[in-house]
Amino acid sequence: MWEITIKGKFVTGITTDQEEVAKSQCLNLLREKLKKGEVISEEPYHGLFQFVLESVEAEKL
């Protein structure tokens, strides 16, 4: 059996000027979409795919 890790980047924009608010709103959006795709759950392990949050960063445009 193998554990496969695929690393990438979820990139989106938001119009709020507060960095922490922007990061929180975008993280919630990502989690919502992952739940709809049944990739994330409130349970520690859910099915074949599991989302593991490593970090959330913001870059001022």
PDB file of C-alpha atoms in Angstrom:
ATOM      1  CA  MET A   1       0.000   0.000   0.000  1.00  0.00           C
ATOM      2  CA  TRP A   2       1.168   3.544  -0.733  1.00  0.00           C
ATOM      3  CA  GLU A   3       0.316   6.946   0.702  1.00  0.00           C
ATOM      4  CA  ILE A   4       0.436   9.501  -2.099  1.00  0.00           C
ATOM      5  CA  THR A   5       0.891  13.216  -1.365  1.00  0.00           C
ATOM      6  CA  ILE A   6       0.037  15.693  -4.091  1.00  0.00           C
ATOM      7  CA  LYS A   7       1.116  19.243  -3.312  1.00  0.00           C
ATOM      8  CA  GLY A   8      -0.335  22.276  -5.000  1.00  0.00           C
ATOM      9  CA  LYS A   9      -1.766  25.685  -4.422  1.00  0.00           C
ATOM     10  CA  PHE A  10      -5.337  26.942  -4.077  1.00  0.00           C
ATOM     11  CA  VAL A  11      -5.307  30.543  -5.302  1.00  0.00           C
ATOM     12  CA  THR A  12      -8.197  32.991  -5.047  1.00  0.00           C
ATOM     13  CA  GLY A  13      -8.707  36.680  -4.476  1.00  0.00           C
ATOM     14  CA  ILE A  14     -10.823  38.652  -2.038  1.00  0.00           C
ATOM     15  CA  THR A  15     -11.567  42.359  -1.684  1.00  0.00           C
ATOM     16  CA  THR A  16     -11.260  42.807   2.088  1.00  0.00           C
ATOM     17  CA  ASP A  17      -8.359  44.948   3.366  1.00  0.00           C
ATOM     18  CA  GLN A  18      -7.808  42.934   6.561  1.00  0.00           C
ATOM     19  CA  GLU A  19      -5.332  40.089   6.035  1.00  0.00           C
ATOM     20  CA  GLU A  20      -6.606  37.752   8.766  1.00  0.00           C
ATOM     21  CA  VAL A  21     -10.232  38.215   7.684  1.00  0.00           C
ATOM     22  CA  ALA A  22      -9.288  37.566   4.052  1.00  0.00           C
ATOM     23  CA  LYS A  23      -7.397  34.381   4.949  1.00  0.00           C
ATOM     24  CA  SER A  24     -10.268  33.143   7.128  1.00  0.00           C
ATOM     25  CA  GLN A  25     -12.908  33.810   4.465  1.00  0.00           C
ATOM     26  CA  CYS A  26     -10.893  32.078   1.736  1.00  0.00           C
ATOM     27  CA  LEU A  27     -10.095  29.103   3.968  1.00  0.00           C
ATOM     28  CA  ASN A  28     -13.804  28.728   4.744  1.00  0.00           C
ATOM     29  CA  LEU A  29     -14.579  28.879   1.004  1.00  0.00           C
ATOM     30  CA  LEU A  30     -12.032  26.135   0.299  1.00  0.00           C
ATOM     31  CA  ARG A  31     -13.372  23.939   3.110  1.00  0.00           C
ATOM     32  CA  GLU A  32     -16.948  24.421   1.871  1.00  0.00           C
ATOM     33  CA  LYS A  33     -15.987  23.334  -1.660  1.00  0.00           C
ATOM     34  CA  LEU A  34     -14.014  20.346  -0.347  1.00  0.00           C
ATOM     35  CA  LYS A  35     -16.998  19.257   1.762  1.00  0.00           C
ATOM     36  CA  LYS A  36     -19.259  19.441  -1.306  1.00  0.00           C
ATOM     37  CA  GLY A  37     -16.774  17.231  -3.162  1.00  0.00           C
ATOM     38  CA  GLU A  38     -16.686  14.878  -0.143  1.00  0.00           C
ATOM     39  CA  VAL A  39     -12.927  15.383   0.222  1.00  0.00           C
ATOM     40  CA  ILE A  40     -13.074  16.908   3.714  1.00  0.00           C
ATOM     41  CA  SER A  41     -15.167  16.000   6.718  1.00  0.00           C
ATOM     42  CA  GLU A  42     -15.390  16.776  10.417  1.00  0.00           C
ATOM     43  CA  GLU A  43     -14.113  13.251  11.029  1.00  0.00           C
ATOM     44  CA  PRO A  44     -10.328  12.747  11.319  1.00  0.00           C
ATOM     45  CA  TYR A  45     -10.291  10.421   8.292  1.00  0.00           C
ATOM     46  CA  HIS A  46     -12.904  10.339   5.587  1.00  0.00           C
ATOM     47  CA  GLY A  47     -12.793   8.021   2.604  1.00  0.00           C
ATOM     48  CA  LEU A  48     -10.070   7.702   0.017  1.00  0.00           C
ATOM     49  CA  PHE A  49      -9.074  11.380  -0.073  1.00  0.00           C
ATOM     50  CA  GLN A  50      -8.126  13.479   2.927  1.00  0.00           C
ATOM     51  CA  PHE A  51      -7.342  17.214   3.027  1.00  0.00           C
ATOM     52  CA  VAL A  52      -4.526  18.190   5.404  1.00  0.00           C
ATOM     53  CA  LEU A  53      -4.139  21.938   5.997  1.00  0.00           C
ATOM     54  CA  GLU A  54      -0.499  22.965   6.160  1.00  0.00           C
ATOM     55  CA  SER A  55      -0.613  26.778   6.023  1.00  0.00           C
ATOM     56  CA  VAL A  56      -2.546  29.800   4.799  1.00  0.00           C
ATOM     57  CA  GLU A  57      -0.642  32.759   3.371  1.00  0.00           C
ATOM     58  CA  ALA A  58      -1.687  36.127   1.963  1.00  0.00           C
ATOM     59  CA  GLU A  59       0.080  38.371  -0.533  1.00  0.00           C
ATOM     60  CA  LYS A  60      -0.982  42.007  -0.903  1.00  0.00           C
ATOM     61  CA  LEU A  61      -1.802  42.903  -4.518  1.00  0.00           C
TER      62      LEU A  61
END
